[in-house]
Amino acid sequence: MKMIALGMGLLISAISVFAAPPVEVDITRYGAVGDGKVLNTVAIQKAIDDCHQQGGGKVVLPAGTWLSGTIVLKDHVILQFKKDARLLGSTNINDYQNIDPFTDGLGIDVGWALLVAVDAKDIGIEGEGAIDGQGAKLKEQQIATDTRPEGERWGRRPFLVRIVRCENVTVKGITLNYAAAWTSHYFQSKQVRIENIKIVSHGVAHNDGIDIDGCQDVRIKDCDIYSGDDALCFKTTSSTMACSNIVVTGLRLRSNQGAIKMGTESMAPFENITISGCYIYDTNNGGIKLLTVDGAHLRNVQISDIEMVNVRTPMLIRLGSRLSVFRKGKDSQQTTGTLENVVIRNVKAQAAAKAQLTPPSGILITGVPGHYITNLTLENITINLAGGGTALNARQQVPEAVNKYPEVKTFGPLVPAYGIWARHVKGLKLVNITFTLDSNDQRPAFVCEDGKEIELTGWKTPATSNAPSIIRLEHVEKASISNMNVLGTADAFVSAEGDSKDIQLRKNKTPGVKKK
């Protein structure tokens, strides 16, 4: 009986150990002062280190304003923000560390951060509080001593949050404000959950909202982002780990640049990514921008159920050959990548009258000579545009810009179609596309240059007048155009030029067109 009692005692003791609540550490126990003036870097870091050494738990920031430089999050630690708690970034750039340096798409050395985790597991940033980088104030103090041009100087400024090679990461409920550079950067991390966060970060250049850089098994949902630079941006600054198995739902996005963007830095693949149910508004440089220009394979991407209001140039899809390298000494230049098997459906867009291209256009799609964008499908797309294009504009020659930075303005000042302009494409399907115009536009609704296996079906085009053609195909082999409802007048429905061949027309309504 004594042996049984002893065994039961050991069992109960073991159960009590495993059932013990996680450690909860208040930063004030380590001397932190929440007046917004005292620098609390050492105190907060000591709280995190002690929590980590005790096996993990929560490090609590109570209500108050907690000034700090770089803080490093450790394994099994959640940084918990109570209501009215604010982590305030120092305005002295010397208070920040760069634990994982790299070069961004513009060639600038970056990586300093306020809150950073490197090679950590089971970490979180949660609660009702906020992290504020004081970006504008930090910049103002920096330029007093840093005399380099702004294009070189900005990289020294810290990101707000950096998560580097971590596993099982949760960022939930928190507000991220006014970063000095990128707001949040997740690099080569797995099992990342970002939910119900709010970002308001603008006022200095390069204020990206969420940057997902070579991460896998990521879920992002129900976030509200207003960013000075790209709002939701997928990157691969290293060739060693793809952006893959990512699901994004229910985002509200406003940006001074792009809302949903993929591939500004693009070395490893982007694959198996689904984005749905997003509202994009007041965005200055592209609603959806899918790019691969540094050798990455962009494939198996689906985007659906997107609404855009007052967005400059709703879509840009680009396969290019810039071929930059971003991790010095760790990567080498790659060959041109691929862009294939992408589906974008159920999009309603009201395009801004003032855009990067004048007159504006709805969708730009372009590879480079010898490298086709392949098997791209756009379905159930409705776009309202300003119009204003002339017959002369319809013959605009667009630069190839093979190795240039991938932006809409790269192909300016305008493109020769008001609706969709496509070049170097194969297996392009454009299904149930509707355009409306606020004024007449004499450019074609669709222009394709160097295309194979093109399918247009179920389009509705507005009542334009005096257009040379509704559709122009240049060097296109095998195209099917069917069930089109053309309300406008034109000299021709389809203008097939160059060595275009095997063009099939079926069941199209074109009462105002002089010839098919």
Short mmCIF file of C-alpha atoms in Angstrom, two decimals:
data_model
loop_
_atom_site.label_atom_id
_atom_site.label_comp_id
_atom_site.label_asym_id
_atom_site.label_seq_id
_atom_site.Cartn_x
_atom_site.Cartn_y
_atom_site.Cartn_z
CA MET A 1 0.00 0.00 0.00
CA LYS A 2 2.89 2.36 0.78
CA MET A 3 4.32 1.70 -2.71
CA ILE A 4 0.95 2.46 -4.30
CA ALA A 5 0.63 5.65 -2.26
CA LEU A 6 4.15 6.69 -3.25
CA GLY A 7 3.41 6.00 -6.93
CA MET A 8 0.18 7.99 -6.77
CA GLY A 9 2.05 10.85 -5.15
CA LEU A 10 4.61 10.93 -7.94
CA LEU A 11 1.84 10.83 -10.54
CA ILE A 12 -0.03 13.70 -8.91
CA SER A 13 3.21 15.64 -8.66
CA ALA A 14 3.91 15.09 -12.39
CA ILE A 15 0.39 16.16 -13.31
CA SER A 16 0.71 19.31 -11.22
CA VAL A 17 3.95 20.20 -13.02
CA PHE A 18 2.44 19.87 -16.46
CA ALA A 19 -0.80 21.59 -15.43
CA ALA A 20 0.94 24.59 -13.88
CA PRO A 21 -0.09 27.89 -15.47
CA PRO A 22 2.49 29.53 -17.71
CA VAL A 23 4.69 32.23 -16.29
CA GLU A 24 3.27 35.75 -16.47
CA VAL A 25 5.77 38.56 -16.06
CA ASP A 26 4.90 42.23 -15.71
CA ILE A 27 7.64 44.48 -17.10
CA THR A 28 7.26 46.91 -14.20
CA ARG A 29 8.82 44.24 -11.94
CA TYR A 30 12.04 44.90 -13.85
CA GLY A 31 11.94 48.66 -13.43
CA ALA A 32 10.14 49.66 -16.63
CA VAL A 33 8.54 53.10 -16.46
CA GLY A 34 5.56 53.89 -18.69
CA ASP A 35 5.96 57.65 -19.01
CA GLY A 36 7.11 57.72 -22.65
CA LYS A 37 10.43 59.27 -21.59
CA VAL A 38 12.49 56.64 -19.78
CA LEU A 39 14.20 54.18 -22.17
CA ASN A 40 13.03 50.71 -21.13
CA THR A 41 15.01 48.50 -23.53
CA VAL A 42 17.03 46.74 -20.80
CA ALA A 43 14.05 46.23 -18.47
CA ILE A 44 11.75 44.78 -21.14
CA GLN A 45 14.50 42.52 -22.49
CA LYS A 46 15.26 41.22 -18.98
CA ALA A 47 11.56 40.37 -18.51
CA ILE A 48 11.55 38.46 -21.82
CA ASP A 49 14.79 36.64 -21.02
CA ASP A 50 13.58 35.57 -17.56
CA CYS A 51 10.24 34.38 -18.94
CA HIS A 52 12.05 32.38 -21.60
CA GLN A 53 14.43 30.83 -19.07
CA GLN A 54 11.48 29.72 -16.92
CA GLY A 55 10.01 27.79 -19.84
CA GLY A 56 7.89 30.50 -21.41
CA GLY A 57 4.69 32.38 -20.80
CA LYS A 58 3.51 35.97 -21.14
CA VAL A 59 5.42 39.19 -20.75
CA VAL A 60 2.82 41.81 -19.93
CA LEU A 61 2.89 45.47 -20.92
CA PRO A 62 0.31 47.22 -18.73
CA ALA A 63 -1.36 50.50 -19.62
CA GLY A 64 1.24 53.18 -20.24
CA THR A 65 3.72 54.39 -22.84
CA TRP A 66 6.85 52.25 -22.83
CA LEU A 67 9.78 53.82 -24.73
CA SER A 68 12.31 51.33 -26.07
CA GLY A 69 14.95 50.40 -28.61
CA THR A 70 15.37 46.92 -30.11
CA ILE A 71 13.68 44.12 -28.14
CA VAL A 72 14.32 40.46 -29.00
CA LEU A 73 11.49 37.98 -28.48
CA LYS A 74 12.51 34.45 -27.32
CA ASP A 75 11.10 30.91 -27.54
CA HIS A 76 7.69 30.27 -25.94
CA VAL A 77 7.14 33.92 -25.03
CA ILE A 78 4.05 35.97 -25.84
CA LEU A 79 4.27 39.73 -25.56
CA GLN A 80 0.87 40.63 -24.12
CA PHE A 81 -0.41 44.21 -24.46
CA LYS A 82 -3.08 45.31 -22.03
CA LYS A 83 -5.61 47.95 -23.02
CA ASP A 84 -3.95 51.38 -23.47
CA ALA A 85 -0.46 49.87 -23.46
CA ARG A 86 1.81 51.42 -26.09
CA LEU A 87 5.33 50.28 -26.99
CA LEU A 88 6.98 53.45 -28.30
CA GLY A 89 10.02 53.27 -30.54
CA SER A 90 12.98 55.46 -29.66
CA THR A 91 13.77 58.27 -32.09
CA ASN A 92 17.50 57.62 -31.74
CA ILE A 93 18.56 55.19 -34.50
CA ASN A 94 21.52 54.11 -32.36
CA ASP A 95 19.06 52.34 -30.03
CA TYR A 96 18.34 49.73 -32.73
CA GLN A 97 20.08 46.51 -33.81
CA ASN A 98 20.21 44.71 -37.18
CA ILE A 99 20.34 41.01 -36.34
CA ASP A 100 19.67 39.74 -39.88
CA PRO A 101 20.91 42.25 -42.50
CA PHE A 102 19.80 42.09 -46.13
CA THR A 103 19.35 44.28 -49.21
CA ASP A 104 15.89 45.35 -50.39
CA GLY A 105 14.59 45.58 -53.98
CA LEU A 106 16.02 49.06 -54.41
CA GLY A 107 19.52 47.93 -53.41
CA ILE A 108 19.48 49.44 -49.90
CA ASP A 109 20.90 47.68 -46.82
CA VAL A 110 18.05 47.17 -44.33
CA GLY A 111 16.96 45.03 -41.36
CA TRP A 112 17.08 47.12 -38.15
CA ALA A 113 13.91 46.69 -36.08
CA LEU A 114 12.11 47.67 -32.88
CA LEU A 115 10.62 44.26 -32.04
CA VAL A 116 12.44 41.26 -33.52
CA ALA A 117 12.51 37.48 -33.16
CA VAL A 118 15.17 35.29 -34.79
CA ASP A 119 15.10 31.46 -34.93
CA ALA A 120 12.40 31.35 -32.23
CA LYS A 121 9.46 29.00 -31.70
CA ASP A 122 5.99 29.44 -30.19
CA ILE A 123 5.96 33.23 -29.98
CA GLY A 124 3.24 35.84 -30.07
CA ILE A 125 2.37 39.51 -30.05
CA GLU A 126 -1.16 39.91 -28.76
CA GLY A 127 -3.56 42.23 -27.00
CA GLU A 128 -5.44 45.49 -27.17
CA GLY A 129 -2.49 47.84 -27.19
CA ALA A 130 -0.29 49.38 -29.88
CA ILE A 131 3.28 49.55 -31.14
CA ASP A 132 4.26 53.01 -32.41
CA GLY A 133 7.51 53.57 -34.28
CA GLN A 134 7.40 57.39 -34.32
CA GLY A 135 8.64 57.18 -37.91
CA ALA A 136 8.40 60.86 -38.80
CA LYS A 137 10.13 62.01 -35.61
CA LEU A 138 12.88 59.42 -36.00
CA LYS A 139 13.48 60.52 -39.57
CA GLU A 140 13.65 64.16 -38.51
CA GLN A 141 16.29 63.41 -35.90
CA GLN A 142 18.22 61.09 -38.23
CA ILE A 143 18.64 63.61 -41.03
CA ALA A 144 20.19 66.09 -38.60
CA THR A 145 23.32 63.91 -38.54
CA ASP A 146 23.03 61.60 -41.58
CA THR A 147 23.90 63.68 -44.66
CA ARG A 148 23.50 60.93 -47.27
CA PRO A 149 20.73 61.29 -49.88
CA GLU A 150 17.34 60.06 -48.66
CA GLY A 151 17.41 57.17 -51.13
CA GLU A 152 20.44 55.77 -49.27
CA ARG A 153 19.64 57.02 -45.78
CA TRP A 154 16.20 55.47 -45.26
CA GLY A 155 17.51 51.89 -44.96
CA ARG A 156 19.14 52.66 -41.62
CA ARG A 157 15.74 53.34 -40.09
CA PRO A 158 14.15 50.45 -38.19
CA PHE A 159 11.21 48.25 -39.14
CA LEU A 160 8.51 48.07 -36.49
CA VAL A 161 8.27 44.24 -36.27
CA ARG A 162 10.62 41.59 -37.75
CA ILE A 163 10.05 37.86 -37.47
CA VAL A 164 13.03 35.89 -38.86
CA ARG A 165 13.12 32.09 -39.33
CA CYS A 166 10.55 31.45 -36.62
CA GLU A 167 7.91 28.73 -36.16
CA ASN A 168 4.42 28.95 -34.72
CA VAL A 169 3.95 32.71 -34.66
CA THR A 170 0.74 34.50 -33.63
CA VAL A 171 0.14 38.22 -34.08
CA LYS A 172 -3.37 39.05 -32.95
CA GLY A 173 -5.44 42.08 -31.99
CA ILE A 174 -2.53 44.51 -31.89
CA THR A 175 -2.33 47.92 -33.60
CA LEU A 176 0.86 48.84 -35.48
CA ASN A 177 1.45 52.54 -36.06
CA TYR A 178 3.90 54.78 -37.90
CA ALA A 179 6.93 52.66 -38.62
CA ALA A 180 10.18 54.32 -39.63
CA ALA A 181 10.48 51.86 -42.57
CA TRP A 182 8.54 48.61 -43.18
CA THR A 183 5.85 48.03 -40.58
CA SER A 184 6.04 44.23 -40.27
CA HIS A 185 8.38 41.79 -42.00
CA TYR A 186 8.06 38.01 -41.71
CA PHE A 187 11.07 36.18 -43.19
CA GLN A 188 11.35 32.41 -43.79
CA SER A 189 8.94 31.62 -40.99
CA LYS A 190 6.41 28.79 -40.72
CA GLN A 191 2.98 28.46 -39.16
CA VAL A 192 2.28 32.17 -38.99
CA ARG A 193 -1.15 33.47 -37.89
CA ILE A 194 -1.94 37.17 -38.30
CA GLU A 195 -5.46 38.03 -37.22
CA ASN A 196 -7.55 41.09 -36.44
CA ILE A 197 -4.68 43.55 -36.44
CA LYS A 198 -4.86 47.18 -37.47
CA ILE A 199 -2.05 49.01 -39.23
CA VAL A 200 -1.88 52.77 -39.68
CA SER A 201 1.62 53.46 -40.96
CA HIS A 202 2.41 56.32 -43.31
CA GLY A 203 4.23 59.62 -43.30
CA VAL A 204 7.70 58.41 -44.32
CA ALA A 205 8.75 56.43 -47.37
CA HIS A 206 8.72 52.61 -47.50
CA ASN A 207 5.95 52.13 -44.93
CA ASP A 208 4.87 48.67 -46.14
CA GLY A 209 2.08 47.14 -44.06
CA ILE A 210 2.59 43.35 -43.97
CA ASP A 211 5.57 41.82 -45.80
CA ILE A 212 5.53 38.03 -46.12
CA ASP A 213 9.03 37.06 -47.26
CA GLY A 214 9.63 33.38 -48.04
CA CYS A 215 7.13 32.11 -45.44
CA GLN A 216 5.05 28.92 -45.39
CA ASP A 217 1.75 27.87 -43.84
CA VAL A 218 0.52 31.41 -43.27
CA ARG A 219 -3.03 32.56 -42.40
CA ILE A 220 -3.97 36.24 -42.49
CA LYS A 221 -7.54 37.27 -41.75
CA ASP A 222 -9.71 40.23 -40.78
CA CYS A 223 -7.03 42.92 -40.78
CA ASP A 224 -7.36 46.65 -41.53
CA ILE A 225 -4.31 48.23 -43.19
CA TYR A 226 -3.61 51.83 -44.21
CA SER A 227 -0.01 52.01 -45.36
CA GLY A 228 2.22 54.55 -47.01
CA ASP A 229 3.78 51.85 -49.19
CA ASP A 230 2.47 48.42 -50.25
CA ALA A 231 -0.24 47.18 -47.89
CA LEU A 232 0.06 43.38 -48.26
CA CYS A 233 3.27 42.38 -49.99
CA PHE A 234 4.73 38.95 -50.70
CA LYS A 235 8.49 38.84 -51.26
CA THR A 236 11.27 36.28 -51.56
CA THR A 237 14.51 38.10 -50.83
CA SER A 238 16.29 34.72 -50.63
CA SER A 239 16.23 31.84 -53.13
CA THR A 240 16.16 29.17 -50.43
CA MET A 241 12.53 29.24 -49.23
CA ALA A 242 9.30 29.84 -51.13
CA CYS A 243 6.21 31.78 -50.18
CA SER A 244 3.76 28.87 -50.15
CA ASN A 245 0.58 27.50 -48.60
CA ILE A 246 -0.83 30.91 -47.72
CA VAL A 247 -4.48 31.85 -47.18
CA VAL A 248 -5.62 35.47 -46.87
CA THR A 249 -9.24 36.49 -46.17
CA GLY A 250 -11.24 39.52 -45.15
CA LEU A 251 -8.71 42.34 -45.45
CA ARG A 252 -9.48 46.03 -45.77
CA LEU A 253 -6.63 47.76 -47.60
CA ARG A 254 -5.65 51.34 -48.36
CA SER A 255 -2.23 52.22 -49.72
CA ASN A 256 -0.24 55.04 -51.22
CA GLN A 257 1.35 52.34 -53.42
CA GLY A 258 0.00 48.81 -54.07
CA ALA A 259 -2.73 47.05 -52.10
CA ILE A 260 -2.01 43.37 -52.87
CA LYS A 261 1.45 42.86 -54.29
CA MET A 262 3.61 39.86 -55.04
CA GLY A 263 7.22 39.85 -56.16
CA THR A 264 9.01 43.18 -55.76
CA GLU A 265 11.84 40.94 -54.58
CA SER A 266 11.32 37.56 -56.22
CA MET A 267 14.00 34.86 -56.00
CA ALA A 268 12.21 31.81 -54.52
CA PRO A 269 8.75 30.67 -55.72
CA PHE A 270 5.32 32.04 -54.91
CA GLU A 271 2.94 29.09 -54.97
CA ASN A 272 -0.31 27.76 -53.57
CA ILE A 273 -1.53 31.16 -52.42
CA THR A 274 -5.23 32.05 -52.03
CA ILE A 275 -6.51 35.58 -51.39
CA SER A 276 -10.24 36.33 -51.09
CA GLY A 277 -12.85 38.70 -49.73
CA CYS A 278 -10.80 41.90 -49.66
CA TYR A 279 -11.88 45.55 -49.96
CA ILE A 280 -9.35 47.94 -51.52
CA TYR A 281 -9.88 51.70 -51.55
CA ASP A 282 -8.05 55.00 -52.19
CA THR A 283 -4.94 53.23 -53.48
CA ASN A 284 -2.44 55.08 -55.62
CA ASN A 285 -0.35 52.50 -57.45
CA GLY A 286 -2.20 49.30 -58.23
CA GLY A 287 -4.91 47.16 -56.66
CA ILE A 288 -3.48 43.73 -57.54
CA LYS A 289 0.14 43.47 -58.71
CA LEU A 290 1.61 40.04 -59.43
CA LEU A 291 5.27 40.24 -60.37
CA THR A 292 8.22 37.92 -60.76
CA VAL A 293 11.38 39.59 -62.04
CA ASP A 294 14.33 37.99 -60.22
CA GLY A 295 13.98 34.35 -61.30
CA ALA A 296 11.08 33.16 -59.12
CA HIS A 297 8.33 30.79 -60.28
CA LEU A 298 4.95 32.37 -59.53
CA ARG A 299 2.28 29.67 -59.87
CA ASN A 300 -0.95 28.26 -58.52
CA VAL A 301 -2.23 31.57 -57.18
CA GLN A 302 -5.95 32.30 -56.82
CA ILE A 303 -7.44 35.70 -56.03
CA SER A 304 -11.21 36.16 -55.76
CA ASP A 305 -14.05 38.31 -54.48
CA ILE A 306 -12.22 41.64 -54.50
CA GLU A 307 -13.84 45.09 -54.51
CA MET A 308 -11.84 48.19 -55.43
CA VAL A 309 -12.91 51.83 -55.09
CA ASN A 310 -10.79 54.77 -56.31
CA VAL A 311 -7.79 52.63 -57.24
CA ARG A 312 -5.17 53.67 -59.78
CA THR A 313 -4.66 50.86 -62.33
CA PRO A 314 -6.59 47.90 -60.90
CA MET A 315 -4.14 45.17 -62.06
CA LEU A 316 -0.55 44.69 -63.21
CA ILE A 317 0.79 41.21 -64.00
CA ARG A 318 4.48 41.11 -64.93
CA LEU A 319 7.09 38.49 -65.73
CA GLY A 320 10.44 40.26 -66.14
CA SER A 321 14.21 39.80 -66.11
CA ARG A 322 15.62 42.31 -63.63
CA LEU A 323 17.46 39.41 -61.89
CA SER A 324 18.62 41.16 -58.73
CA VAL A 325 20.23 39.49 -55.70
CA PHE A 326 19.32 40.60 -52.14
CA ARG A 327 21.32 38.44 -49.71
CA LYS A 328 24.92 39.39 -50.26
CA GLY A 329 27.27 36.41 -50.34
CA LYS A 330 24.42 33.94 -49.86
CA ASP A 331 22.70 33.98 -53.26
CA SER A 332 23.70 34.26 -56.91
CA GLN A 333 21.90 35.67 -59.92
CA GLN A 334 19.20 33.45 -61.39
CA THR A 335 17.72 33.07 -64.86
CA THR A 336 14.28 34.42 -65.80
CA GLY A 337 11.47 32.73 -63.88
CA THR A 338 7.92 31.76 -64.82
CA LEU A 339 4.42 33.08 -64.17
CA GLU A 340 1.75 30.41 -64.70
CA ASN A 341 -1.54 28.95 -63.52
CA VAL A 342 -2.97 32.11 -61.95
CA VAL A 343 -6.71 32.70 -61.59
CA ILE A 344 -8.29 36.04 -60.67
CA ARG A 345 -12.08 36.07 -60.50
CA ASN A 346 -15.01 38.05 -59.16
CA VAL A 347 -13.46 41.52 -59.11
CA LYS A 348 -15.36 44.81 -59.18
CA ALA A 349 -13.21 47.90 -59.59
CA GLN A 350 -13.85 51.62 -59.87
CA ALA A 351 -10.57 52.91 -61.29
CA ALA A 352 -9.34 56.36 -60.37
CA ALA A 353 -9.55 58.98 -63.13
CA LYS A 354 -6.09 60.24 -62.20
CA ALA A 355 -3.64 57.39 -62.63
CA GLN A 356 0.00 56.55 -63.40
CA LEU A 357 -1.03 56.16 -67.06
CA THR A 358 -2.89 58.93 -68.87
CA PRO A 359 -5.47 58.17 -70.12
CA PRO A 360 -5.88 55.31 -67.64
CA SER A 361 -6.21 51.60 -68.38
CA GLY A 362 -7.65 48.73 -66.38
CA ILE A 363 -5.26 45.78 -66.63
CA LEU A 364 -1.66 45.40 -67.84
CA ILE A 365 -0.25 41.92 -68.53
CA THR A 366 3.25 41.48 -69.95
CA GLY A 367 6.12 39.03 -70.06
CA VAL A 368 9.37 39.64 -71.92
CA PRO A 369 10.49 38.36 -75.35
CA GLY A 370 10.96 34.60 -75.18
CA HIS A 371 9.23 34.27 -71.80
CA TYR A 372 5.43 33.99 -71.83
CA ILE A 373 3.00 34.48 -68.99
CA THR A 374 1.20 31.13 -69.21
CA ASN A 375 -2.29 29.92 -68.33
CA LEU A 376 -3.61 33.11 -66.78
CA THR A 377 -7.39 33.28 -66.27
CA LEU A 378 -9.38 36.43 -65.50
CA GLU A 379 -13.07 35.73 -64.91
CA ASN A 380 -16.06 37.83 -63.86
CA ILE A 381 -14.21 41.15 -63.87
CA THR A 382 -16.05 44.51 -63.93
CA ILE A 383 -14.07 47.75 -64.20
CA ASN A 384 -15.22 51.36 -64.53
CA LEU A 385 -12.70 53.70 -66.19
CA ALA A 386 -12.45 57.38 -67.03
CA GLY A 387 -11.92 56.96 -70.79
CA GLY A 388 -10.45 59.73 -72.90
CA GLY A 389 -8.16 57.75 -75.20
CA THR A 390 -7.68 58.78 -78.84
CA ALA A 391 -7.06 56.85 -82.04
CA LEU A 392 -3.45 58.06 -81.83
CA ASN A 393 -3.19 56.66 -78.29
CA ALA A 394 -4.35 53.32 -79.69
CA ARG A 395 -1.02 53.00 -81.53
CA GLN A 396 1.18 53.75 -78.52
CA GLN A 397 4.35 51.64 -78.44
CA VAL A 398 5.05 50.27 -74.96
CA PRO A 399 8.69 49.78 -73.84
CA GLU A 400 9.76 46.23 -73.05
CA ALA A 401 11.69 47.42 -69.96
CA VAL A 402 13.08 43.88 -69.63
CA ASN A 403 15.36 44.55 -66.64
CA LYS A 404 13.58 47.50 -65.01
CA TYR A 405 11.93 47.83 -61.62
CA PRO A 406 8.40 46.41 -62.04
CA GLU A 407 5.90 49.25 -61.73
CA VAL A 408 2.91 50.48 -63.73
CA LYS A 409 4.71 53.69 -64.64
CA THR A 410 7.53 51.60 -66.15
CA PHE A 411 5.24 51.04 -69.14
CA GLY A 412 4.00 54.64 -69.43
CA PRO A 413 3.03 57.19 -70.38
CA LEU A 414 0.06 55.07 -71.57
CA VAL A 415 -0.84 51.72 -73.13
CA PRO A 416 -2.85 51.25 -76.34
CA ALA A 417 -5.94 49.57 -74.78
CA TYR A 418 -8.35 51.09 -72.31
CA GLY A 419 -9.43 47.73 -70.88
CA ILE A 420 -6.78 44.99 -71.05
CA TRP A 421 -3.37 45.24 -72.69
CA ALA A 422 -1.47 41.93 -72.92
CA ARG A 423 1.95 41.05 -74.36
CA HIS A 424 3.99 37.82 -74.46
CA VAL A 425 1.15 35.61 -73.20
CA LYS A 426 0.12 32.01 -73.82
CA GLY A 427 -3.09 30.33 -72.71
CA LEU A 428 -4.74 33.61 -71.68
CA LYS A 429 -8.46 33.21 -70.80
CA LEU A 430 -10.59 36.31 -70.34
CA VAL A 431 -14.12 35.30 -69.36
CA ASN A 432 -17.13 37.53 -68.56
CA ILE A 433 -15.32 40.86 -68.62
CA THR A 434 -17.34 44.09 -68.39
CA PHE A 435 -16.03 47.60 -68.90
CA THR A 436 -17.83 50.90 -68.42
CA LEU A 437 -16.44 54.32 -69.36
CA ASP A 438 -17.15 57.84 -68.11
CA SER A 439 -16.18 59.30 -71.51
CA ASN A 440 -15.48 58.03 -75.02
CA ASP A 441 -12.29 56.10 -75.62
CA GLN A 442 -11.09 55.30 -79.15
CA ARG A 443 -8.55 52.75 -78.04
CA PRO A 444 -9.49 49.08 -78.30
CA ALA A 445 -11.00 47.36 -75.29
CA PHE A 446 -8.35 44.65 -75.72
CA VAL A 447 -4.93 44.62 -77.36
CA CYS A 448 -2.72 41.54 -77.47
CA GLU A 449 0.84 41.62 -78.81
CA ASP A 450 2.68 38.31 -79.23
CA GLY A 451 0.12 35.83 -77.93
CA LYS A 452 -0.82 32.19 -78.35
CA GLU A 453 -4.03 30.38 -77.48
CA ILE A 454 -6.06 33.42 -76.46
CA GLU A 455 -9.69 33.07 -75.38
CA LEU A 456 -12.19 35.90 -74.97
CA THR A 457 -15.79 35.08 -74.12
CA GLY A 458 -18.77 36.82 -72.57
CA TRP A 459 -17.47 40.38 -72.69
CA LYS A 460 -19.62 43.52 -72.47
CA THR A 461 -18.03 46.66 -73.88
CA PRO A 462 -19.49 50.19 -73.64
CA ALA A 463 -20.95 52.41 -76.35
CA THR A 464 -17.75 54.00 -77.61
CA SER A 465 -17.68 55.73 -80.99
CA ASN A 466 -15.25 56.11 -83.91
CA ALA A 467 -12.81 53.48 -82.72
CA PRO A 468 -10.61 51.83 -85.36
CA SER A 469 -11.35 48.46 -83.71
CA ILE A 470 -12.75 46.92 -80.56
CA ILE A 471 -10.03 44.25 -80.39
CA ARG A 472 -6.54 44.30 -81.88
CA LEU A 473 -4.37 41.21 -82.21
CA GLU A 474 -0.74 41.62 -83.24
CA HIS A 475 1.30 38.49 -83.92
CA VAL A 476 -1.31 36.29 -82.28
CA GLU A 477 -1.60 32.61 -83.08
CA LYS A 478 -4.87 30.85 -82.31
CA ALA A 479 -7.53 33.02 -80.71
CA SER A 480 -11.18 32.31 -79.92
CA ILE A 481 -13.57 35.27 -79.51
CA SER A 482 -17.18 34.41 -78.65
CA ASN A 483 -20.39 35.69 -77.06
CA MET A 484 -19.18 39.29 -77.04
CA ASN A 485 -21.74 42.08 -76.60
CA VAL A 486 -20.33 45.21 -78.26
CA LEU A 487 -22.42 48.36 -77.83
CA GLY A 488 -20.10 50.83 -79.55
CA THR A 489 -19.34 51.74 -83.13
CA ALA A 490 -16.04 50.93 -84.81
CA ASP A 491 -14.49 50.35 -88.21
CA ALA A 492 -13.76 46.73 -87.28
CA PHE A 493 -14.58 44.29 -84.54
CA VAL A 494 -11.20 42.51 -84.66
CA SER A 495 -8.07 43.89 -86.27
CA ALA A 496 -5.67 40.97 -86.85
CA GLU A 497 -2.23 42.29 -87.72
CA GLY A 498 1.30 41.03 -88.33
CA ASP A 499 1.41 37.28 -88.76
CA SER A 500 -1.76 36.66 -86.71
CA LYS A 501 -3.59 33.49 -87.72
CA ASP A 502 -6.28 31.01 -86.72
CA ILE A 503 -8.69 33.60 -85.33
CA GLN A 504 -12.20 32.22 -84.66
CA LEU A 505 -15.28 34.39 -84.07
CA ARG A 506 -18.56 32.89 -82.78
CA LYS A 507 -21.90 34.26 -81.61
CA ASN A 508 -20.79 37.87 -81.17
CA LYS A 509 -23.22 40.82 -81.10
CA THR A 510 -21.62 43.77 -82.88
CA PRO A 511 -24.43 45.87 -84.43
CA GLY A 512 -22.43 49.11 -84.61
CA VAL A 513 -19.31 47.62 -86.16
CA LYS A 514 -18.74 48.01 -89.91
CA LYS A 515 -16.95 44.69 -90.42
CA LYS A 516 -16.02 41.69 -88.38
#
